[in-house]
Tab-separated table of C-alpha atoms and ligand atoms in Angstrom:
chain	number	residue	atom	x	y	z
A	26	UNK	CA	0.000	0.000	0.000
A	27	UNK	CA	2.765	2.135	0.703
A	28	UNK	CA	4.528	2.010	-3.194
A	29	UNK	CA	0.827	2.348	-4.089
A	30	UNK	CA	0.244	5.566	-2.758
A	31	UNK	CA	3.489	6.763	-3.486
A	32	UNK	CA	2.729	6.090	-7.579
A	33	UNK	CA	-0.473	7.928	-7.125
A	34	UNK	CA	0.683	11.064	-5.084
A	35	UNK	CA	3.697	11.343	-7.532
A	36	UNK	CA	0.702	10.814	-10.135
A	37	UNK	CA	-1.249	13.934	-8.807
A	38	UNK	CA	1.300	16.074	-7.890
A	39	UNK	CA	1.313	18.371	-10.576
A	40	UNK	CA	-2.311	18.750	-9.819
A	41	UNK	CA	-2.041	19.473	-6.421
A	42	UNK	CA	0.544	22.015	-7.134
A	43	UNK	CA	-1.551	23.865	-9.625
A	44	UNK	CA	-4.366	23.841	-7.370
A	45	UNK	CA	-2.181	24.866	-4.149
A	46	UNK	CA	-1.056	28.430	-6.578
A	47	UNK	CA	-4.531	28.676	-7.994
A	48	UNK	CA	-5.915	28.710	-4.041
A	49	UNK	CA	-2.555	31.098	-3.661
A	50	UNK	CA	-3.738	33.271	-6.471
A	51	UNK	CA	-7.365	33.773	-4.652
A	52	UNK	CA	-6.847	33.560	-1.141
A	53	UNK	CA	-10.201	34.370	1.018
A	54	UNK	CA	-10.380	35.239	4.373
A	55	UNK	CA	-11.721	33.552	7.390
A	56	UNK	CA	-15.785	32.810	6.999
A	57	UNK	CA	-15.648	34.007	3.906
A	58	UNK	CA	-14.004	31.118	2.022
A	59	UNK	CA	-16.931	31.136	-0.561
A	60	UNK	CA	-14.971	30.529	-3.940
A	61	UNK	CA	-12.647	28.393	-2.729
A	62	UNK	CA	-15.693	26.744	-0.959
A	63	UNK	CA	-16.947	26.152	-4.750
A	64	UNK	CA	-13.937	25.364	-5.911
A	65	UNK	CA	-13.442	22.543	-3.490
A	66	UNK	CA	-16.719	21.305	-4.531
A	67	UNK	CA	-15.893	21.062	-8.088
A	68	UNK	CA	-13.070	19.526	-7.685
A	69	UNK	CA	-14.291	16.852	-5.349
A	70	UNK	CA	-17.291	16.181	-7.459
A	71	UNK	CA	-14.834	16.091	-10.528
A	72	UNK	CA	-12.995	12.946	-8.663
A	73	UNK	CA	-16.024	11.252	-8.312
A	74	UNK	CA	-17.508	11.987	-4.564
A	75	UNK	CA	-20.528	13.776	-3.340
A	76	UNK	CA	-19.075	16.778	-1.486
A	77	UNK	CA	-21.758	18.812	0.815
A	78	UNK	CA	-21.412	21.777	1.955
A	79	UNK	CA	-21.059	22.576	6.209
A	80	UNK	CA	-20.135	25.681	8.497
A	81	UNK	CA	-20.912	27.970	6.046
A	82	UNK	CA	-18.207	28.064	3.815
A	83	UNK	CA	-16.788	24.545	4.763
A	84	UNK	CA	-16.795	21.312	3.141
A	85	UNK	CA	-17.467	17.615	4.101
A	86	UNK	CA	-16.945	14.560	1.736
A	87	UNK	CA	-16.853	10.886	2.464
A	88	UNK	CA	-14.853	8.202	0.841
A	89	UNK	CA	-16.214	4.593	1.940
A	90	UNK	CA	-14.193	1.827	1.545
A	91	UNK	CA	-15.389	-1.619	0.234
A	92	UNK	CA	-14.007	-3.412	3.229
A	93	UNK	CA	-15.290	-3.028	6.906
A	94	UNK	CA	-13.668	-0.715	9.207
A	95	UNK	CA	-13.380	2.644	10.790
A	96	UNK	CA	-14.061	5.941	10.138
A	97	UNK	CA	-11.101	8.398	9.616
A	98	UNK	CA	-11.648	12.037	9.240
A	99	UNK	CA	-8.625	14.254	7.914
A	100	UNK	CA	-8.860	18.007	8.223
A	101	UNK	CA	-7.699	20.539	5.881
A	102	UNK	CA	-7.852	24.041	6.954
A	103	UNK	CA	-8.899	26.447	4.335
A	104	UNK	CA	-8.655	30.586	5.275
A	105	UNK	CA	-6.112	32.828	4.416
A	106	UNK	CA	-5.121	36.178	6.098
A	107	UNK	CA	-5.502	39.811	5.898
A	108	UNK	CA	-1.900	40.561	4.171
A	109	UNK	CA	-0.579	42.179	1.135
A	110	UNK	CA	0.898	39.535	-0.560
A	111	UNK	CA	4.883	39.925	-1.642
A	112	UNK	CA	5.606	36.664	-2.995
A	113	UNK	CA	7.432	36.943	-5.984
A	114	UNK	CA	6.139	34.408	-7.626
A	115	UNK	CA	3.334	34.200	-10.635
A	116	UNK	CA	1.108	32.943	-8.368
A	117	UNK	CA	1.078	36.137	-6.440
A	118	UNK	CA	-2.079	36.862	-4.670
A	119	UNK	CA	-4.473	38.570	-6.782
A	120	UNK	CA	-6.607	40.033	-4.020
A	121	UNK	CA	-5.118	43.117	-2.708
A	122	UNK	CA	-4.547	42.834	1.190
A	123	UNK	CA	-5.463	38.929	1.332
A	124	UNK	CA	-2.828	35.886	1.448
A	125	UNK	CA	-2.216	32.840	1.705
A	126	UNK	CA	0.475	33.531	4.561
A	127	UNK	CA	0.031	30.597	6.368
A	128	UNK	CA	-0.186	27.373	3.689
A	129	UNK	CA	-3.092	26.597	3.790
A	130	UNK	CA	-3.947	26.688	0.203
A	131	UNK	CA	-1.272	23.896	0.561
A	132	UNK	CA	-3.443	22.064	3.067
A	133	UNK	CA	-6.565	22.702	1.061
A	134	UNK	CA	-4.752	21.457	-2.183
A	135	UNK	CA	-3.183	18.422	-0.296
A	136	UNK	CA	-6.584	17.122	0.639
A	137	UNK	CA	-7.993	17.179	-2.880
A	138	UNK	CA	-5.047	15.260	-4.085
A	139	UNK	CA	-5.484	12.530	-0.977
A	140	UNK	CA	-9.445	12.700	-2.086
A	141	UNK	CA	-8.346	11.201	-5.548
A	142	UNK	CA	-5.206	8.769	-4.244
A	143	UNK	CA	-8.056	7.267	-1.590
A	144	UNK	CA	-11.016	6.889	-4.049
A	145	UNK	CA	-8.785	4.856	-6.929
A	146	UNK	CA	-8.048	2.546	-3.837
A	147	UNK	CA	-11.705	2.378	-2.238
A	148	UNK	CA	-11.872	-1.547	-2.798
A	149	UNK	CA	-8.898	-2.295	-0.635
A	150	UNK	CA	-9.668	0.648	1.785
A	151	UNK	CA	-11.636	-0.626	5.248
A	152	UNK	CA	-13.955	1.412	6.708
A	153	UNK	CA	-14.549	5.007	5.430
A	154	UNK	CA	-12.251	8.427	4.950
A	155	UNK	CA	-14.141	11.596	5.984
A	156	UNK	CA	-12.376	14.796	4.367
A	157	UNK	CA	-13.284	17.659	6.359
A	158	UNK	CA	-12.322	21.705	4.415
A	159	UNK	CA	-12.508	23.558	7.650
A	160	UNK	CA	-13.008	27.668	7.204
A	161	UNK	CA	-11.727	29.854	9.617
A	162	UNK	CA	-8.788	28.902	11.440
A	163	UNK	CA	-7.080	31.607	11.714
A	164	UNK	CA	-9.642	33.942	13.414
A	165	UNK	CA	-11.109	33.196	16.869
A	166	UNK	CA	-13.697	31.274	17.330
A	167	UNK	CA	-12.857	29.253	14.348
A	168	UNK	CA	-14.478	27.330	11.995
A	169	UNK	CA	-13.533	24.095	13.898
A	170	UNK	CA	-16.840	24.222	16.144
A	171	UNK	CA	-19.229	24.612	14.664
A	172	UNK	CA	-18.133	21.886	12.069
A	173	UNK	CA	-18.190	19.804	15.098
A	174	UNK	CA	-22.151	21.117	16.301
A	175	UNK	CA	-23.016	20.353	12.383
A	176	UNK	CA	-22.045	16.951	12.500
A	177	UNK	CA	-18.582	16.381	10.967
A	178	UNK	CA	-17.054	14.199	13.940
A	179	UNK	CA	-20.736	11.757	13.965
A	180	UNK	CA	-19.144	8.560	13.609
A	181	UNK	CA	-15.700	9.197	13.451
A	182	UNK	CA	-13.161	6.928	15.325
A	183	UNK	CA	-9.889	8.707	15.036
A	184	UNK	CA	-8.690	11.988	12.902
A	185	UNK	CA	-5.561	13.062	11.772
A	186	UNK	CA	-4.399	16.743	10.517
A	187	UNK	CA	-1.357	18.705	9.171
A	188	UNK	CA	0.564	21.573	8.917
A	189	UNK	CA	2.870	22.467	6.561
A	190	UNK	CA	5.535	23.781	8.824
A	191	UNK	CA	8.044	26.140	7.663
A	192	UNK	CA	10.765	26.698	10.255
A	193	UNK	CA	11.062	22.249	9.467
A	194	UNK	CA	13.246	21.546	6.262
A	195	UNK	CA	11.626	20.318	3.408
A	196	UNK	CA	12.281	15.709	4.319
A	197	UNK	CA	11.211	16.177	7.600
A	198	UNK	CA	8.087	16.226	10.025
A	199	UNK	CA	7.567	17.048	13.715
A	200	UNK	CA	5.151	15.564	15.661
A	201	UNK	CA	4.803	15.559	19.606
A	202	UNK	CA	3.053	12.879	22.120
A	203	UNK	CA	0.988	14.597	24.030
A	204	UNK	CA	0.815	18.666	24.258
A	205	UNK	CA	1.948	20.276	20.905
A	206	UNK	CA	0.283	23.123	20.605
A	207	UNK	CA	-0.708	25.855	23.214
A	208	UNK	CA	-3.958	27.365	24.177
A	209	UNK	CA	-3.464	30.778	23.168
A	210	UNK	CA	-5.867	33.134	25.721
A	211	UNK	CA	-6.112	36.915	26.275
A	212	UNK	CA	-6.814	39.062	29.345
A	213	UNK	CA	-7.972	42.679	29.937
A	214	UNK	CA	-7.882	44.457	32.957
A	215	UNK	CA	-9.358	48.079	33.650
A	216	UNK	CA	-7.995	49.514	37.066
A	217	UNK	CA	-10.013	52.532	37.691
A	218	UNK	CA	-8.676	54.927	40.397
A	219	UNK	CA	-9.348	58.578	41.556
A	220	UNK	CA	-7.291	60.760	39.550
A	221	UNK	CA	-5.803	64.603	40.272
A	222	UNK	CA	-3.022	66.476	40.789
A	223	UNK	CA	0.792	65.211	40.572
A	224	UNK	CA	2.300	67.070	43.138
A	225	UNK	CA	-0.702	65.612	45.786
A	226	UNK	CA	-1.171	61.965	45.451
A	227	UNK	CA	-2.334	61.852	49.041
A	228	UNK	CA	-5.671	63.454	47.255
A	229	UNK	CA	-5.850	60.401	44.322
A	230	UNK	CA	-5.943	56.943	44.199
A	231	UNK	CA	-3.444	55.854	41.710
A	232	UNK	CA	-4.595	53.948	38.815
A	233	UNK	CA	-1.173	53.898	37.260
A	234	UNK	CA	0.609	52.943	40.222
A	235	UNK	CA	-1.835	49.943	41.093
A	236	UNK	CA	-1.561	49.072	37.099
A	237	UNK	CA	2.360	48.679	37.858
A	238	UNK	CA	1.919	46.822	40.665
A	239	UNK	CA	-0.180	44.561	38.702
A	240	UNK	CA	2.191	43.854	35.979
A	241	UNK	CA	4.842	42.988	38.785
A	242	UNK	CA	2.461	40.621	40.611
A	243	UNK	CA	0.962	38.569	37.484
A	244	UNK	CA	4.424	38.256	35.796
A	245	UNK	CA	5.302	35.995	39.263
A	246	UNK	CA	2.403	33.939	38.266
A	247	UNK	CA	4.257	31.446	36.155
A	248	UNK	CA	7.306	31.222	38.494
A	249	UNK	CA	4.923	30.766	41.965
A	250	UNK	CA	2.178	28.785	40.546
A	251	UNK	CA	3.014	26.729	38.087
A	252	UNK	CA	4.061	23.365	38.191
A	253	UNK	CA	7.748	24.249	37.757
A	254	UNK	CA	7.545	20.505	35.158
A	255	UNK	CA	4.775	22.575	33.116
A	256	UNK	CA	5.340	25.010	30.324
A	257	UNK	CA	3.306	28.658	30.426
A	258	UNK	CA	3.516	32.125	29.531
A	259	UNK	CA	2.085	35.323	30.844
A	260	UNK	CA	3.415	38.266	28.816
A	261	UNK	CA	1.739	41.684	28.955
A	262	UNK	CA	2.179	43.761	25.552
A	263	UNK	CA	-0.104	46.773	26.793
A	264	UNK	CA	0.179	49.325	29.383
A	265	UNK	CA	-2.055	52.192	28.773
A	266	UNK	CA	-2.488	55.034	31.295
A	267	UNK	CA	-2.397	59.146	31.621
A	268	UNK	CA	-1.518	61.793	29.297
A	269	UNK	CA	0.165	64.584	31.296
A	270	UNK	CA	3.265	64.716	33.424
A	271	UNK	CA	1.528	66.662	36.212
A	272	UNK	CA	-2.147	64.530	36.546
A	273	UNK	CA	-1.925	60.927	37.770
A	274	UNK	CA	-4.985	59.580	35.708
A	275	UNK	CA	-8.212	58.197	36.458
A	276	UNK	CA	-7.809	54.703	34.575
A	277	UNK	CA	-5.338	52.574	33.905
A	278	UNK	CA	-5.703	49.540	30.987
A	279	UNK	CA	-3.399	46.365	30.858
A	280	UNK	CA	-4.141	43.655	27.947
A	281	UNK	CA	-2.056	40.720	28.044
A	282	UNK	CA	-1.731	36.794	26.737
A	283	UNK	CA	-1.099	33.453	28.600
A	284	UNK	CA	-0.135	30.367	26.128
A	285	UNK	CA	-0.636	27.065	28.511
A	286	UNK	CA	-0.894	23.130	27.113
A	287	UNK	CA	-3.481	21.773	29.928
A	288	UNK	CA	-6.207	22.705	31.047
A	289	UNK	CA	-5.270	22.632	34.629
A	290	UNK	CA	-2.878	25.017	34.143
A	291	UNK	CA	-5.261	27.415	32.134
A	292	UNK	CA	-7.552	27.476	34.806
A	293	UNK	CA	-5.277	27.489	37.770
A	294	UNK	CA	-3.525	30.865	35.976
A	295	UNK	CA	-6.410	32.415	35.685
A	296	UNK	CA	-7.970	31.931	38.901
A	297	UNK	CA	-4.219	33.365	39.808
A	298	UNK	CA	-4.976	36.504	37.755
A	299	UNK	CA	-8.310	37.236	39.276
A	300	UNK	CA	-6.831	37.100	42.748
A	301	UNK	CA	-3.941	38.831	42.694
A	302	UNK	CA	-5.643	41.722	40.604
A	303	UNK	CA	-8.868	42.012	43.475
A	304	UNK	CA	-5.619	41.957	45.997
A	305	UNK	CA	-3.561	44.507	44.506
A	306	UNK	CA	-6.493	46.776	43.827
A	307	UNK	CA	-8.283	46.058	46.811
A	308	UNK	CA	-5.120	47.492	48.894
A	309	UNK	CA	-4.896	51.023	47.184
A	310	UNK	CA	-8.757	51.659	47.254
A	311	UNK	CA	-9.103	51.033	43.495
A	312	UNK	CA	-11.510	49.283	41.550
A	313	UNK	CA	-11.059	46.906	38.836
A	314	UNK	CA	-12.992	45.018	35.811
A	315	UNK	CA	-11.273	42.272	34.213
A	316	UNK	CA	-12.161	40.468	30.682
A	317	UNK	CA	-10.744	36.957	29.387
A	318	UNK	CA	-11.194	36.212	25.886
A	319	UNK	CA	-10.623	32.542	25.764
A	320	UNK	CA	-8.679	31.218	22.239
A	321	UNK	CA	-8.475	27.784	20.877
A	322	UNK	CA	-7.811	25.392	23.932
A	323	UNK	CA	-4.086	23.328	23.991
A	324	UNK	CA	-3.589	21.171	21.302
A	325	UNK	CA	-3.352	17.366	22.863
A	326	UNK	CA	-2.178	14.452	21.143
A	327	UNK	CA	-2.999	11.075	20.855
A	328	UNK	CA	0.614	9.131	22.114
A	329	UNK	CA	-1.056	5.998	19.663
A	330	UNK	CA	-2.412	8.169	16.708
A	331	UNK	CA	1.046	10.213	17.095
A	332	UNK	CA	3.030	7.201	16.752
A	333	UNK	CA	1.278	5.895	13.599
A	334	UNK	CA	1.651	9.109	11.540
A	335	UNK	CA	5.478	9.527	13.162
A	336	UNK	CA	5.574	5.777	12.038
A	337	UNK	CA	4.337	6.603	8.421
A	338	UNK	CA	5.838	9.598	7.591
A	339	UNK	CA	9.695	7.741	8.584
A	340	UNK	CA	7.757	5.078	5.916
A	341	UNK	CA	8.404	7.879	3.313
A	342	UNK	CA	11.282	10.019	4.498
A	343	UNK	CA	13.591	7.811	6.289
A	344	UNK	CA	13.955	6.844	10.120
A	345	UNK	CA	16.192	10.300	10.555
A	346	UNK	CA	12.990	12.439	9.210
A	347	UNK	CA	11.083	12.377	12.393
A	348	UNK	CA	13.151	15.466	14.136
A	349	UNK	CA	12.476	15.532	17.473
A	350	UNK	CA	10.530	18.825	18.344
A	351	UNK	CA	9.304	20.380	21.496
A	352	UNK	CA	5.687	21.960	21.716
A	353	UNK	CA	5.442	25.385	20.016
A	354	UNK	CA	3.092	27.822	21.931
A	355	UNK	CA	0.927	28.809	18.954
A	356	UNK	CA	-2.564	27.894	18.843
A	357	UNK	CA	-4.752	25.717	16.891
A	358	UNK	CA	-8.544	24.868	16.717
A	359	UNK	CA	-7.758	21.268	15.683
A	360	UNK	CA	-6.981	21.098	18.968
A	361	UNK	CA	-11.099	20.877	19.803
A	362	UNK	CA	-11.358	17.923	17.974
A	363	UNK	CA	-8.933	16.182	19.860
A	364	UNK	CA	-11.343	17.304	22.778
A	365	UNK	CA	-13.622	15.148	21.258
A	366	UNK	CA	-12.061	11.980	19.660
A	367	UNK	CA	-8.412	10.586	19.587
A	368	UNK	CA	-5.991	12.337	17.113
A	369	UNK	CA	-3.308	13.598	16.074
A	370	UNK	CA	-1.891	16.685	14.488
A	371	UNK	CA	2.146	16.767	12.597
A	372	UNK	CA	3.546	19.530	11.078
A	373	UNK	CA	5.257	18.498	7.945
A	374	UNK	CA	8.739	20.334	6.830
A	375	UNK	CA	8.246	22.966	3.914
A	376	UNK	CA	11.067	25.407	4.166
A	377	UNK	CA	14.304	25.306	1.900
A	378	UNK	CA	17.219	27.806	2.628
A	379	UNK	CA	18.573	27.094	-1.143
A	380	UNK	CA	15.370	28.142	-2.529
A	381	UNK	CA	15.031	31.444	-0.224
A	382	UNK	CA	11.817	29.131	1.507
A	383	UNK	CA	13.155	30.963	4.720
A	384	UNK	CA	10.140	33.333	5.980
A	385	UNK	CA	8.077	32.588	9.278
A	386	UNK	CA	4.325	32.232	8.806
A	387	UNK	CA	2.302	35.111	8.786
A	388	UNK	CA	4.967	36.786	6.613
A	389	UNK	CA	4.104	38.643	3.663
A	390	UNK	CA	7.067	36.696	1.797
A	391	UNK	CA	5.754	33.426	3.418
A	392	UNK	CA	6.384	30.293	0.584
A	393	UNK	CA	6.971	26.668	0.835
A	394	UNK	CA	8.582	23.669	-0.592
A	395	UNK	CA	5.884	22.323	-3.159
A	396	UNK	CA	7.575	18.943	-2.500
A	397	UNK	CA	6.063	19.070	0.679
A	398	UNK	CA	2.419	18.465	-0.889
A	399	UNK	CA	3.406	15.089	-1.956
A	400	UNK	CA	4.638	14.591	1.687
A	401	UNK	CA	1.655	15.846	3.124
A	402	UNK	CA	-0.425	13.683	0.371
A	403	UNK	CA	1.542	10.312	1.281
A	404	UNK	CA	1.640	10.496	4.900
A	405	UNK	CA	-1.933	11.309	5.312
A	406	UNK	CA	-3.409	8.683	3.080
A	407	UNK	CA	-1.388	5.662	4.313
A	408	UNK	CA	-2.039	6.486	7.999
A	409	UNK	CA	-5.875	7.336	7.220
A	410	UNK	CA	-5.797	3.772	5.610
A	411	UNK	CA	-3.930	1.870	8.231
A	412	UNK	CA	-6.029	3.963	10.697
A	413	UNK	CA	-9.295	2.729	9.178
A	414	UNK	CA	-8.288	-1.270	9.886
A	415	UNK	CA	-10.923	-2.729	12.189
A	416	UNK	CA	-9.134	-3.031	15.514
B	263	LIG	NI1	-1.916	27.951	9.900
């Protein structure tokens, strides 16, 4: 089976790469994925299956095998991002301020190419391969719930996902048991005070002062109460408060971002925050309101799904292509399917130095190694297939 889909993904390469720059060409951003939407559509009808339409501008498509099994859904991500595109490449983005920054026009394209590979081999395939187009991953709350509340995970056993991973050389793949990706979260906190005059602070209650205090007390958050064998951040990138040398202000505003991989820890930071903000405000007379805007939650592996696509993609790339990687502390709304059913999620290596493949994603120069397709295209489909074998 392995040689097998290897033959076909060479086979469709060329089509998956011309698809990948035609998605490139036209990117679309989050929720409003409706060409590409189409396009998927066509393309999937085109190879033969009977794609529907689901969370809006998502797609759903089912390939059953002719032998019993499981079901195996694969996810494909579809949105692009609000960036001028400066690829230099023909394929340039022809929407002004839109881009594909992120690869997932390579994702998208990847998916249609394992749609064909899987359907030529439906008699020997157990079970049944659910493709799932997912819009909107890159703006919170993502598309990847309400696919779930419109049905794409009834039935499913097990799913799998990629992503084409830049700072990875093209030949290799990263994949973590366990935590990979971080919940990504965001915090704002309004500290309201009695302002007046700078040279009689005995008069006021500082805002400003308390706000400084604050950013003191939460940044000894991760050091004091977290497990010092866990992994978090708390970083504060806003500070906003008076406009005169001579008036201590009447508000102060702090925004800020904690990146965690359990739950656990999410909730035990910010319980932290709450308390030590009512604390610190409660001792200088000031008042407080404080908002959490909860992102995608951490992204948790399966350690027997992660084996089997760290075990296939060495099947293609060699035993020394699995690199070793430690959790990044991006965020990711596969990361609510694995809430829901076993999984696992592996970034595959697209970045080349001797092709100038060197920019970070979410980089207006961002590119990858189209090599990487077939990667994607062979690793997904075997371990979709050997996934699918009745345990
Ligand atoms: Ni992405």
């Amino acid at each position: 089976m392995k040689e097998i889909i290897h033959a076909l993904a060479k086979q469709h390469h060329e089509y998956v790469i011309n698809l990948r720059r035609y998605f490139h060409s036209y990117p679309e951003l989050s929720f409003q994925e409706y060409n590409t939407q189409q396009k998927i559509m066509n393309e999937l009808s085109a190879s033969g299956l009977s794609p529907i339409p689901l969370a809006g501008t998502g797609v759903m498509a089912d390939i059953h095998g002719c032998q019993p099994g499981k079901t195996v859904a694969i996810r494909a991500d579809i949105d692009a991002l609000p960036l001028q595109d400066e690829l230099d490449k023909p394929f340039v983005s022809k929407c002004p301020t839109v881009c594909h920054a992120c690869g997932h026009d390579g994702h998208t394209a990847a998916l249609l190419g394992i749609a064909k590979i899987l359907n030529t081999i439906k008699d020997d395939l157990c079970g049944t391969v659910r493709l799932l187009f997912q819009p909107a991953e890159e703006k919170i709350p993502g598309g990847a719930l309400t696919m779930i509340e419109q049905g794409s995970l009834n039935d499913v056993d097990v799913i799998i996902g990629a992503h084409l991973w830049q700072p990875l050389p093209i030949g290799s793949v990263g994949i973590v048991s366990g935590a990979m990706m971080a919940a990504g979260d965001r915090f704002e906190i309004t500290v309201t005070g009695h302002g007046g005059h700078g040279s009689m602070p005995h008069q006021t209650i500082d805002p400003l002062l308390t706000a400084a205090n604050l950013v003191v007390g939460l940044n000894q958050i991760v050091s004091r109460n977290v497990d010092p064998l866990e992994s978090a951040v708390l970083s504060i990138g806003a500070f906003h408060a008076g406009n005169a040398f001579n008036i201590i202000p009447g508000s102060a505003v702090l925004q800020g971002t904690v990146r965690t991989f359990s739950q656990v820890t999410r909730t035990a930071i910010f319980d932290q925050i709450e308390k030590i903000t009512a604390g610190i405000c409660s001792a200088a007379g000031a008042t407080y309101t404080l908002t959490k805007e909860l992102g995608y939650p951490p992204l948790i592996n399966d350690p027997h799904v992660a084996a089997v696509l760290s075990t296939t993609a060495r099947q293609y790339l060699g035993d020394q292509a699995a690199l070793p990687i430690k959790p990044v502390t991006v965020s990711e709304d596969f990361a609510y399917y694995l809430e829901k059913i076993p999984g696992a999620f592996i970034f595959i290596g697209a970045g080349n130095q001797a092709q100038g493949i060197i920019y970070p994603h979410h980089h207006e120069r961002f590119d990858i190694d189209e090599l990487s397709l077939r990667y994607a295209m062979e690793i997904l489909a075997l371990a979709a297939v050997k996934l699918s074998v009745p345990s």
